[in-house]
mmCIF file of C-alpha atoms in Angstrom:
data_model
loop_
_atom_site.group_PDB
_atom_site.id
_atom_site.type_symbol
_atom_site.label_atom_id
_atom_site.label_comp_id
_atom_site.label_asym_id
_atom_site.label_seq_id
_atom_site.Cartn_x
_atom_site.Cartn_y
_atom_site.Cartn_z
ATOM 1 C CA MET C 1 -9.534 -2.837 -11.189
ATOM 2 C CA THR C 2 -8.907 -6.465 -12.227
ATOM 3 C CA HIS C 3 -6.020 -8.861 -11.400
ATOM 4 C CA THR C 4 -3.655 -9.257 -14.478
ATOM 5 C CA HIS C 5 -2.355 -12.527 -15.696
ATOM 6 C CA THR C 6 1.198 -11.121 -15.090
ATOM 7 C CA GLU C 7 0.647 -10.923 -11.124
ATOM 8 C CA ARG C 8 -0.765 -13.762 -9.451
ATOM 9 C CA PRO C 9 -0.342 -14.609 -5.679
ATOM 10 C CA ALA C 10 2.118 -17.142 -4.420
ATOM 11 C CA ARG C 11 3.316 -18.875 -1.322
ATOM 12 C CA ALA C 12 6.745 -20.320 -1.102
ATOM 13 C CA THR C 13 6.220 -23.111 1.397
ATOM 14 C CA GLY C 14 3.792 -24.538 3.833
ATOM 15 C CA THR C 15 0.058 -25.425 3.188
ATOM 16 C CA GLY C 16 -0.530 -22.482 0.733
ATOM 17 C CA PRO C 17 -0.127 -22.471 -3.012
ATOM 18 C CA SER C 18 3.194 -23.322 -4.635
ATOM 19 C CA PRO C 19 5.388 -20.307 -5.878
ATOM 20 C CA GLY C 20 4.054 -19.035 -9.276
ATOM 21 C CA LYS C 21 0.679 -20.512 -8.944
ATOM 22 C CA ASP C 22 -2.730 -18.976 -8.495
ATOM 23 C CA PRO C 23 -4.635 -20.454 -5.465
ATOM 24 C CA SER C 24 -7.553 -21.300 -7.768
ATOM 25 C CA ASP C 25 -4.924 -22.978 -10.116
ATOM 26 C CA GLU C 26 -3.394 -24.906 -7.025
ATOM 27 C CA ALA C 27 -6.496 -27.074 -6.724
ATOM 28 C CA PRO C 28 -6.222 -30.205 -8.634
ATOM 29 C CA LEU C 29 -8.468 -31.180 -11.453
ATOM 30 C CA GLY C 30 -10.496 -33.234 -9.137
ATOM 31 C CA ALA C 31 -10.723 -30.605 -6.398
ATOM 32 C CA SER C 32 -14.218 -29.825 -5.127
ATOM 33 C CA ARG C 33 -16.220 -26.899 -6.107
ATOM 34 C CA ALA C 34 -16.007 -25.628 -2.265
ATOM 35 C CA GLU C 35 -12.236 -25.736 -2.619
ATOM 36 C CA ARG C 36 -12.189 -23.648 -5.764
ATOM 37 C CA LEU C 37 -14.675 -21.132 -4.397
ATOM 38 C CA SER C 38 -12.675 -20.746 -1.333
ATOM 39 C CA ALA C 39 -9.495 -19.744 -3.408
ATOM 40 C CA LEU C 40 -11.449 -17.404 -5.506
ATOM 41 C CA ALA C 41 -13.032 -15.746 -2.584
ATOM 42 C CA GLN C 42 -9.635 -15.323 -0.994
ATOM 43 C CA GLN C 43 -8.168 -13.706 -4.110
ATOM 44 C CA HIS C 44 -11.223 -11.725 -5.384
ATOM 45 C CA GLY C 45 -13.354 -11.142 -2.384
ATOM 46 C CA ALA C 46 -12.145 -7.438 -2.093
ATOM 47 C CA LEU C 47 -12.775 -6.784 -5.623
ATOM 48 C CA VAL C 48 -16.500 -8.195 -5.496
ATOM 49 C CA THR C 49 -16.975 -5.995 -2.408
ATOM 50 C CA LEU C 50 -15.696 -2.913 -4.086
ATOM 51 C CA LEU C 51 -17.777 -3.368 -7.129
ATOM 52 C CA LEU C 52 -20.844 -3.957 -4.812
ATOM 53 C CA VAL C 53 -20.373 -1.068 -2.724
ATOM 54 C CA ALA C 54 -19.643 1.252 -5.788
ATOM 55 C CA ILE C 55 -22.805 0.024 -7.274
ATOM 56 C CA GLY C 56 -24.769 0.772 -4.168
ATOM 57 C CA ALA C 57 -23.286 4.287 -3.838
ATOM 58 C CA SER C 58 -23.981 5.092 -7.529
ATOM 59 C CA ILE C 59 -27.729 4.068 -7.184
ATOM 60 C CA GLY C 60 -28.046 5.870 -3.577
ATOM 61 C CA PHE C 61 -26.248 9.147 -4.476
ATOM 62 C CA ASP C 62 -26.483 11.113 -7.610
ATOM 63 C CA THR C 63 -23.107 12.711 -7.055
ATOM 64 C CA PHE C 64 -21.178 9.788 -6.636
ATOM 65 C CA LEU C 65 -20.310 9.107 -10.552
ATOM 66 C CA THR C 66 -19.740 12.706 -11.209
ATOM 67 C CA GLY C 67 -16.381 13.502 -12.765
ATOM 68 C CA ASP C 68 -15.188 15.874 -10.004
ATOM 69 C CA ASN C 69 -15.973 13.163 -7.328
ATOM 70 C CA LEU C 70 -14.333 10.419 -9.176
ATOM 71 C CA GLU C 71 -11.319 12.489 -9.922
ATOM 72 C CA ASN C 72 -11.018 13.585 -6.164
ATOM 73 C CA MET C 73 -11.353 10.022 -4.964
ATOM 74 C CA ALA C 74 -8.590 8.839 -7.589
ATOM 75 C CA VAL C 75 -6.095 11.518 -6.567
ATOM 76 C CA SER C 76 -6.651 11.293 -3.089
ATOM 77 C CA SER C 77 -6.210 7.507 -3.348
ATOM 78 C CA ALA C 78 -2.954 7.711 -5.170
ATOM 79 C CA PHE C 79 -0.801 8.795 -2.217
ATOM 80 C CA LEU C 80 -2.232 6.115 0.114
ATOM 81 C CA ALA C 81 -1.711 3.552 -2.820
ATOM 82 C CA ILE C 82 1.970 4.399 -3.247
ATOM 83 C CA VAL C 83 2.378 3.854 0.425
ATOM 84 C CA ALA C 84 0.526 0.750 0.303
ATOM 85 C CA LEU C 85 2.734 -0.485 -2.657
ATOM 86 C CA GLY C 86 5.801 -0.507 -0.538
ATOM 87 C CA MET C 87 3.773 -1.969 2.447
ATOM 88 C CA THR C 88 2.759 -5.036 0.432
ATOM 89 C CA PHE C 89 6.343 -6.033 -0.170
ATOM 90 C CA VAL C 90 7.111 -5.767 3.578
ATOM 91 C CA ILE C 91 3.897 -7.777 4.652
ATOM 92 C CA ILE C 92 4.614 -10.542 2.059
ATOM 93 C CA THR C 93 8.084 -11.059 3.765
ATOM 94 C CA GLY C 94 6.154 -11.401 6.883
ATOM 95 C CA GLY C 95 7.191 -7.954 8.331
ATOM 96 C CA ILE C 96 5.536 -4.753 9.235
ATOM 97 C CA ASP C 97 6.476 -1.100 8.804
ATOM 98 C CA LEU C 98 4.817 1.420 11.163
ATOM 99 C CA SER C 99 7.299 4.188 10.072
ATOM 100 C CA VAL C 100 5.430 5.092 6.722
ATOM 101 C CA GLY C 101 2.898 7.740 8.071
ATOM 102 C CA SER C 102 5.878 9.737 9.687
ATOM 103 C CA LEU C 103 8.080 9.323 6.401
ATOM 104 C CA PHE C 104 4.812 10.418 4.377
ATOM 105 C CA ALA C 105 4.825 13.622 6.295
ATOM 106 C CA LEU C 106 8.539 14.133 6.303
ATOM 107 C CA GLY C 107 8.751 13.503 2.567
ATOM 108 C CA GLY C 108 6.086 16.270 1.997
ATOM 109 C CA VAL C 109 7.818 18.791 3.972
ATOM 110 C CA LEU C 110 11.284 17.974 2.575
ATOM 111 C CA GLY C 111 9.734 18.052 -1.039
ATOM 112 C CA ALA C 112 8.240 21.427 -0.430
ATOM 113 C CA TRP C 113 11.394 22.838 1.037
ATOM 114 C CA GLY C 114 13.474 21.363 -1.853
ATOM 115 C CA SER C 115 11.146 22.766 -4.396
ATOM 116 C CA GLN C 116 12.777 26.085 -4.070
ATOM 117 C CA TYR C 117 16.026 24.621 -5.656
ATOM 118 C CA GLY C 118 14.093 22.929 -8.414
ATOM 119 C CA THR C 119 12.113 19.845 -9.207
ATOM 120 C CA LEU C 120 15.030 17.468 -9.164
ATOM 121 C CA VAL C 121 15.920 18.416 -5.587
ATOM 122 C CA ALA C 122 12.169 18.417 -4.411
ATOM 123 C CA LEU C 123 12.094 14.767 -5.727
ATOM 124 C CA LEU C 124 15.411 13.474 -4.710
ATOM 125 C CA LEU C 125 15.661 14.866 -1.338
ATOM 126 C CA PRO C 126 12.649 13.040 0.198
ATOM 127 C CA LEU C 127 13.626 9.836 -1.707
ATOM 128 C CA ALA C 128 17.164 10.037 -0.173
ATOM 129 C CA VAL C 129 16.168 10.722 3.394
ATOM 130 C CA CYS C 130 13.217 8.513 3.563
ATOM 131 C CA GLY C 131 15.079 5.647 1.531
ATOM 132 C CA LEU C 132 17.868 5.996 3.916
ATOM 133 C CA ILE C 133 15.575 5.518 7.009
ATOM 134 C CA GLY C 134 13.985 2.507 5.325
ATOM 135 C CA LEU C 135 17.555 0.999 4.679
ATOM 136 C CA VAL C 136 18.456 1.543 8.389
ATOM 137 C CA ASN C 137 15.259 -0.217 9.204
ATOM 138 C CA GLY C 138 15.972 -3.205 7.043
ATOM 139 C CA LEU C 139 19.647 -3.387 8.390
ATOM 140 C CA LEU C 140 18.436 -3.530 12.010
ATOM 141 C CA ILE C 141 15.673 -6.103 11.147
ATOM 142 C CA ALA C 142 17.892 -8.432 8.865
ATOM 143 C CA LYS C 143 21.213 -8.002 10.491
ATOM 144 C CA ALA C 144 20.702 -7.310 14.180
ATOM 145 C CA ARG C 145 17.590 -9.536 13.927
ATOM 146 C CA LEU C 146 15.447 -7.038 16.020
ATOM 147 C CA ALA C 147 11.521 -7.263 15.762
ATOM 148 C CA PRO C 148 10.156 -5.297 12.852
ATOM 149 C CA PHE C 149 7.522 -3.756 15.283
ATOM 150 C CA ILE C 150 10.015 -2.215 17.429
ATOM 151 C CA VAL C 151 12.399 -1.090 14.757
ATOM 152 C CA THR C 152 9.759 0.698 12.788
ATOM 153 C CA LEU C 153 8.021 2.164 15.687
ATOM 154 C CA ALA C 154 11.404 3.635 16.668
ATOM 155 C CA ALA C 155 11.676 4.968 13.100
ATOM 156 C CA MET C 156 8.197 6.544 13.139
ATOM 157 C CA LEU C 157 8.971 8.558 16.126
ATOM 158 C CA ALA C 158 12.571 9.435 14.830
ATOM 159 C CA ALA C 159 11.093 10.624 11.583
ATOM 160 C CA ARG C 160 8.373 12.733 13.343
ATOM 161 C CA GLY C 161 11.134 14.023 15.493
ATOM 162 C CA ILE C 162 13.067 15.284 12.486
ATOM 163 C CA LEU C 163 9.840 16.642 10.898
ATOM 164 C CA LEU C 164 9.257 18.841 13.887
ATOM 165 C CA ALA C 165 12.947 19.958 14.078
ATOM 166 C CA ILE C 166 13.046 21.243 10.442
ATOM 167 C CA THR C 167 9.687 22.982 10.780
ATOM 168 C CA ASP C 168 10.407 24.558 14.156
ATOM 169 C CA GLU C 169 7.782 22.469 16.060
ATOM 170 C CA GLY C 170 5.473 22.983 12.964
ATOM 171 C CA SER C 171 5.587 26.607 13.101
ATOM 172 C CA ASN C 172 7.191 26.930 9.605
ATOM 173 C CA THR C 173 5.140 25.862 6.471
ATOM 174 C CA TYR C 174 7.138 25.575 3.270
ATOM 175 C CA LEU C 175 5.082 26.649 0.295
ATOM 176 C CA VAL C 176 5.453 25.321 -3.350
ATOM 177 C CA ASP C 177 5.452 27.735 -6.227
ATOM 178 C CA GLU C 178 2.206 26.924 -8.081
ATOM 179 C CA LYS C 179 3.845 27.647 -11.462
ATOM 180 C CA SER C 180 6.694 25.321 -10.939
ATOM 181 C CA PHE C 181 7.063 21.962 -12.735
ATOM 182 C CA PHE C 182 7.044 20.208 -9.245
ATOM 183 C CA ALA C 183 3.557 21.670 -8.642
ATOM 184 C CA SER C 184 2.369 20.543 -12.016
ATOM 185 C CA LEU C 185 3.259 16.849 -10.959
ATOM 186 C CA GLY C 186 0.527 17.229 -8.343
ATOM 187 C CA GLN C 187 -2.000 19.462 -9.923
ATOM 188 C CA GLU C 188 -1.998 19.001 -13.789
ATOM 189 C CA LYS C 189 -4.112 16.265 -15.785
ATOM 190 C CA LEU C 190 -3.036 14.049 -18.568
ATOM 191 C CA LEU C 191 -5.986 12.701 -20.755
ATOM 192 C CA GLY C 192 -8.425 14.011 -17.984
ATOM 193 C CA VAL C 193 -6.778 12.037 -15.283
ATOM 194 C CA GLY C 194 -4.514 13.733 -12.544
ATOM 195 C CA VAL C 195 -0.830 13.188 -13.062
ATOM 196 C CA PRO C 196 -0.377 11.545 -9.536
ATOM 197 C CA VAL C 197 -2.846 8.730 -10.728
ATOM 198 C CA TRP C 198 -0.765 8.082 -13.770
ATOM 199 C CA ILE C 199 2.446 7.874 -11.704
ATOM 200 C CA THR C 200 0.574 5.612 -9.142
ATOM 201 C CA ALA C 201 -0.545 3.240 -12.178
ATOM 202 C CA ALA C 202 3.037 3.110 -13.474
ATOM 203 C CA LEU C 203 4.363 2.264 -10.119
ATOM 204 C CA PHE C 204 1.880 -0.567 -9.464
ATOM 205 C CA VAL C 205 2.648 -2.165 -13.017
ATOM 206 C CA ALA C 206 6.410 -1.900 -12.191
ATOM 207 C CA GLY C 207 5.727 -3.238 -8.747
ATOM 208 C CA ALA C 208 3.617 -6.314 -10.097
ATOM 209 C CA VAL C 209 6.297 -7.172 -12.752
ATOM 210 C CA MET C 210 8.840 -7.081 -10.082
ATOM 211 C CA LEU C 211 7.046 -9.265 -7.690
ATOM 212 C CA ARG C 212 5.872 -11.833 -10.130
ATOM 213 C CA ARG C 213 8.445 -11.841 -13.022
ATOM 214 C CA SER C 214 11.633 -11.176 -11.263
ATOM 215 C CA ARG C 215 14.027 -13.287 -9.000
ATOM 216 C CA PHE C 216 13.738 -10.620 -6.304
ATOM 217 C CA GLY C 217 9.878 -11.257 -6.244
ATOM 218 C CA GLN C 218 10.456 -14.903 -5.800
ATOM 219 C CA TYR C 219 12.764 -14.438 -2.758
ATOM 220 C CA VAL C 220 10.275 -11.936 -1.260
ATOM 221 C CA TYR C 221 7.566 -14.922 -1.398
ATOM 222 C CA ALA C 222 10.089 -17.517 -0.223
ATOM 223 C CA VAL C 223 11.276 -15.185 2.739
ATOM 224 C CA GLY C 224 7.611 -14.663 3.910
ATOM 225 C CA GLY C 225 6.722 -18.253 3.287
ATOM 226 C CA ASN C 226 9.423 -19.746 5.275
ATOM 227 C CA GLU C 227 12.741 -17.822 6.207
ATOM 228 C CA ASP C 228 14.610 -20.989 7.171
ATOM 229 C CA ALA C 229 13.702 -22.933 4.100
ATOM 230 C CA ALA C 230 14.538 -19.945 1.868
ATOM 231 C CA ALA C 231 17.904 -19.578 3.372
ATOM 232 C CA LEU C 232 18.628 -23.486 2.690
ATOM 233 C CA MET C 233 17.429 -23.020 -0.730
ATOM 234 C CA GLY C 234 20.065 -20.070 -1.325
ATOM 235 C CA ALA C 235 17.848 -17.138 -1.072
ATOM 236 C CA PRO C 236 19.442 -14.079 0.116
ATOM 237 C CA VAL C 237 17.320 -13.439 3.092
ATOM 238 C CA ALA C 238 18.886 -10.490 4.825
ATOM 239 C CA ARG C 239 19.428 -8.741 1.383
ATOM 240 C CA THR C 240 15.728 -9.326 0.605
ATOM 241 C CA LYS C 241 14.533 -7.954 4.025
ATOM 242 C CA ILE C 242 16.818 -4.893 3.532
ATOM 243 C CA ALA C 243 15.566 -4.218 0.073
ATOM 244 C CA VAL C 244 11.795 -4.459 0.923
ATOM 245 C CA TYR C 245 12.044 -1.927 3.982
ATOM 246 C CA THR C 246 14.089 0.487 1.660
ATOM 247 C CA VAL C 247 11.496 0.087 -1.039
ATOM 248 C CA SER C 248 8.850 0.854 1.640
ATOM 249 C CA GLY C 249 10.830 3.974 2.694
ATOM 250 C CA LEU C 250 11.209 5.321 -0.988
ATOM 251 C CA CYS C 251 7.332 4.656 -1.633
ATOM 252 C CA ALA C 252 6.579 6.624 1.462
ATOM 253 C CA GLY C 253 8.816 9.426 0.649
ATOM 254 C CA LEU C 254 7.690 9.603 -2.886
ATOM 255 C CA ALA C 255 3.948 9.702 -1.910
ATOM 256 C CA GLY C 256 4.608 12.604 0.498
ATOM 257 C CA ALA C 257 6.580 14.640 -2.195
ATOM 258 C CA LEU C 258 3.736 14.107 -4.648
ATOM 259 C CA ASN C 259 1.138 15.068 -2.023
ATOM 260 C CA ALA C 260 3.065 18.335 -1.244
ATOM 261 C CA ALA C 261 3.196 19.087 -5.005
ATOM 262 C CA TRP C 262 -0.755 18.399 -4.988
ATOM 263 C CA LEU C 263 -1.275 20.712 -2.070
ATOM 264 C CA VAL C 264 1.418 23.047 -2.896
ATOM 265 C CA SER C 265 2.665 22.922 0.717
ATOM 266 C CA GLY C 266 4.446 20.737 3.140
ATOM 267 C CA VAL C 267 1.771 19.900 5.692
ATOM 268 C CA THR C 268 3.337 18.620 9.075
ATOM 269 C CA ILE C 269 0.081 17.275 10.525
ATOM 270 C CA LEU C 270 -0.465 14.789 7.696
ATOM 271 C CA GLY C 271 0.440 11.074 7.797
ATOM 272 C CA THR C 272 -0.788 10.412 11.183
ATOM 273 C CA GLY C 273 -2.356 6.894 11.278
ATOM 274 C CA MET C 274 -1.442 6.458 7.639
ATOM 275 C CA GLU C 275 0.542 3.421 8.470
ATOM 276 C CA LEU C 276 -2.605 1.670 9.737
ATOM 277 C CA GLU C 277 -4.561 2.661 6.625
ATOM 278 C CA ALA C 278 -1.792 1.172 4.501
ATOM 279 C CA ILE C 279 -1.736 -2.098 6.512
ATOM 280 C CA ALA C 280 -5.530 -2.285 6.370
ATOM 281 C CA ALA C 281 -5.716 -1.685 2.612
ATOM 282 C CA VAL C 282 -3.000 -4.477 2.053
ATOM 283 C CA VAL C 283 -4.810 -7.017 4.180
ATOM 284 C CA ILE C 284 -8.119 -6.161 2.782
ATOM 285 C CA GLY C 285 -6.729 -6.698 -0.670
ATOM 286 C CA GLY C 286 -5.790 -10.433 0.381
ATOM 287 C CA THR C 287 -2.359 -10.315 1.588
ATOM 288 C CA LEU C 288 -1.763 -12.488 4.563
ATOM 289 C CA LEU C 289 -0.274 -10.702 7.647
ATOM 290 C CA THR C 290 1.767 -13.963 8.250
ATOM 291 C CA GLY C 291 3.502 -13.497 5.027
ATOM 292 C CA GLY C 292 4.194 -15.561 1.974
ATOM 293 C CA PHE C 293 0.994 -14.693 0.165
ATOM 294 C CA GLY C 294 -0.243 -11.569 -1.502
ATOM 295 C CA PHE C 295 -0.510 -9.544 -4.629
ATOM 296 C CA ILE C 296 0.047 -5.902 -5.696
ATOM 297 C CA SER C 297 -3.303 -5.360 -7.400
ATOM 298 C CA GLY C 298 -5.294 -6.612 -4.306
ATOM 299 C CA SER C 299 -3.528 -3.836 -2.311
ATOM 300 C CA LEU C 300 -4.920 -1.248 -4.871
ATOM 301 C CA VAL C 301 -8.326 -2.726 -4.620
ATOM 302 C CA GLY C 302 -8.035 -2.412 -0.898
ATOM 303 C CA VAL C 303 -7.118 1.144 -1.117
ATOM 304 C CA LEU C 304 -9.981 1.820 -3.469
ATOM 305 C CA LEU C 305 -12.502 0.153 -1.171
ATOM 306 C CA LEU C 306 -11.440 2.263 1.685
ATOM 307 C CA LYS C 307 -11.706 5.446 -0.179
ATOM 308 C CA VAL C 308 -15.166 4.522 -1.667
ATOM 309 C CA ILE C 309 -16.421 3.799 1.720
ATOM 310 C CA GLN C 310 -15.129 7.058 3.163
ATOM 311 C CA ASN C 311 -16.731 8.836 0.099
ATOM 312 C CA VAL C 312 -19.987 7.192 0.922
ATOM 313 C CA ILE C 313 -19.841 8.228 4.557
ATOM 314 C CA ASN C 314 -19.080 11.765 3.477
ATOM 315 C CA GLN C 315 -22.053 11.833 1.142
ATOM 316 C CA ILE C 316 -24.495 10.620 3.771
ATOM 317 C CA GLY C 317 -23.654 13.856 5.678
ATOM 318 C CA SER C 318 -25.417 12.990 8.848
ATOM 319 C CA LEU C 319 -22.537 10.439 9.992
ATOM 320 C CA ASP C 320 -19.590 11.857 11.634
ATOM 321 C CA SER C 321 -16.328 11.388 9.818
ATOM 322 C CA ALA C 322 -15.167 9.371 12.883
ATOM 323 C CA TYR C 323 -17.359 6.622 11.367
ATOM 324 C CA GLN C 324 -14.877 6.098 8.672
ATOM 325 C CA GLN C 325 -12.477 4.809 11.011
ATOM 326 C CA VAL C 326 -15.089 2.514 12.626
ATOM 327 C CA VAL C 327 -16.323 1.132 9.192
ATOM 328 C CA SER C 328 -12.737 0.755 8.104
ATOM 329 C CA GLY C 329 -11.934 -1.232 11.327
ATOM 330 C CA ALA C 330 -14.979 -3.360 11.060
ATOM 331 C CA PHE C 331 -14.060 -4.176 7.368
ATOM 332 C CA LEU C 332 -10.554 -5.217 8.416
ATOM 333 C CA ALA C 333 -11.707 -7.244 11.134
ATOM 334 C CA VAL C 334 -14.260 -9.160 8.810
ATOM 335 C CA VAL C 335 -11.521 -9.582 6.149
ATOM 336 C CA VAL C 336 -8.948 -11.097 8.630
ATOM 337 C CA ILE C 337 -11.620 -13.438 10.143
ATOM 338 C CA ALA C 338 -12.551 -14.435 6.662
ATOM 339 C CA GLN C 339 -9.119 -14.964 5.658
ATOM 340 C CA THR C 340 -8.410 -17.294 8.616
ATOM 341 C CA TRP C 341 -11.550 -19.225 7.982
ATOM 342 C CA LEU C 342 -10.853 -19.760 4.443
ATOM 343 C CA GLY C 343 -7.214 -20.812 5.280
ATOM 344 C CA ARG C 344 -8.310 -23.189 7.753
ATOM 345 C CA ARG C 345 -11.043 -24.649 5.299
ATOM 346 C CA ARG C 346 -8.435 -25.279 2.545
ATOM 347 C CA ARG C 347 -6.102 -26.843 4.603
ATOM 348 C CA MET C 348 -8.810 -29.320 5.937
ATOM 349 C CA MET C 349 -9.671 -30.114 2.219
#
């Protein structure tokens, strides 16, 4: 996956790049080679790492490049990628959303339950409920000025509670008719590629255009760069925050519904820890946790990198699956340290 010219990272204020400019473009013509290399490493480091890991895996394991393995990785990545898409908007504004894992599970159960009334209900019900919870998150954070960590943590617990209530503590499992159109959204293929992958690709293109080519996208960067300065420039800070948390809730609900279509069942135990995976993918992809800087395609690269690492560990066989979390955590720590170091280095240049 390569970064397109239509989607480049930006920072509204501060020491980072100016809005609408690539970090590598930010360096003046007389900039040193070290400065340009630092900018490129910050933007494309995850992509280079993904290519190196994939090349190593293809050499070390005969089954890595098989069609079935690649198809399984692509489809299983699609659901986390959709969640990470919404999380990217939130983190660029300088926020965090811990509720997406629970909303993902809730969306799956609601989608499976609603499928008995048709595909439209199976899709709209999780979108409405999860979008509403995201809207409430945004209102509490933007209007009541509560901390995103606390608000979304409460939403995470509330969504999980609703999930247990409608499934009678998880004892009821709602199944999806395998012959329904809703199930085909998760299981059918188009041109040899799973439908969830196509849906994810379309969402990422739309998200990239929205972030880079719309006024809303500029507001997202401006709020994350410097909230007070954004307000002085006339940016609707509260409305932007409400919108990004609503988008995050909608993405989590949609991902859950599509996952239910793929599994033809609403599984209550899914989504645990998914919020941390999404945050890790976004940060590994180059988006700063401090806000104001990031790009959509980087988050997709982060998701693919995590999935490839998990696949490699599974193929080794002798390693316990718990090592996936260890490796993912180690990657995240290395990336955050590298981002911090690169940021300080560029400020000193």
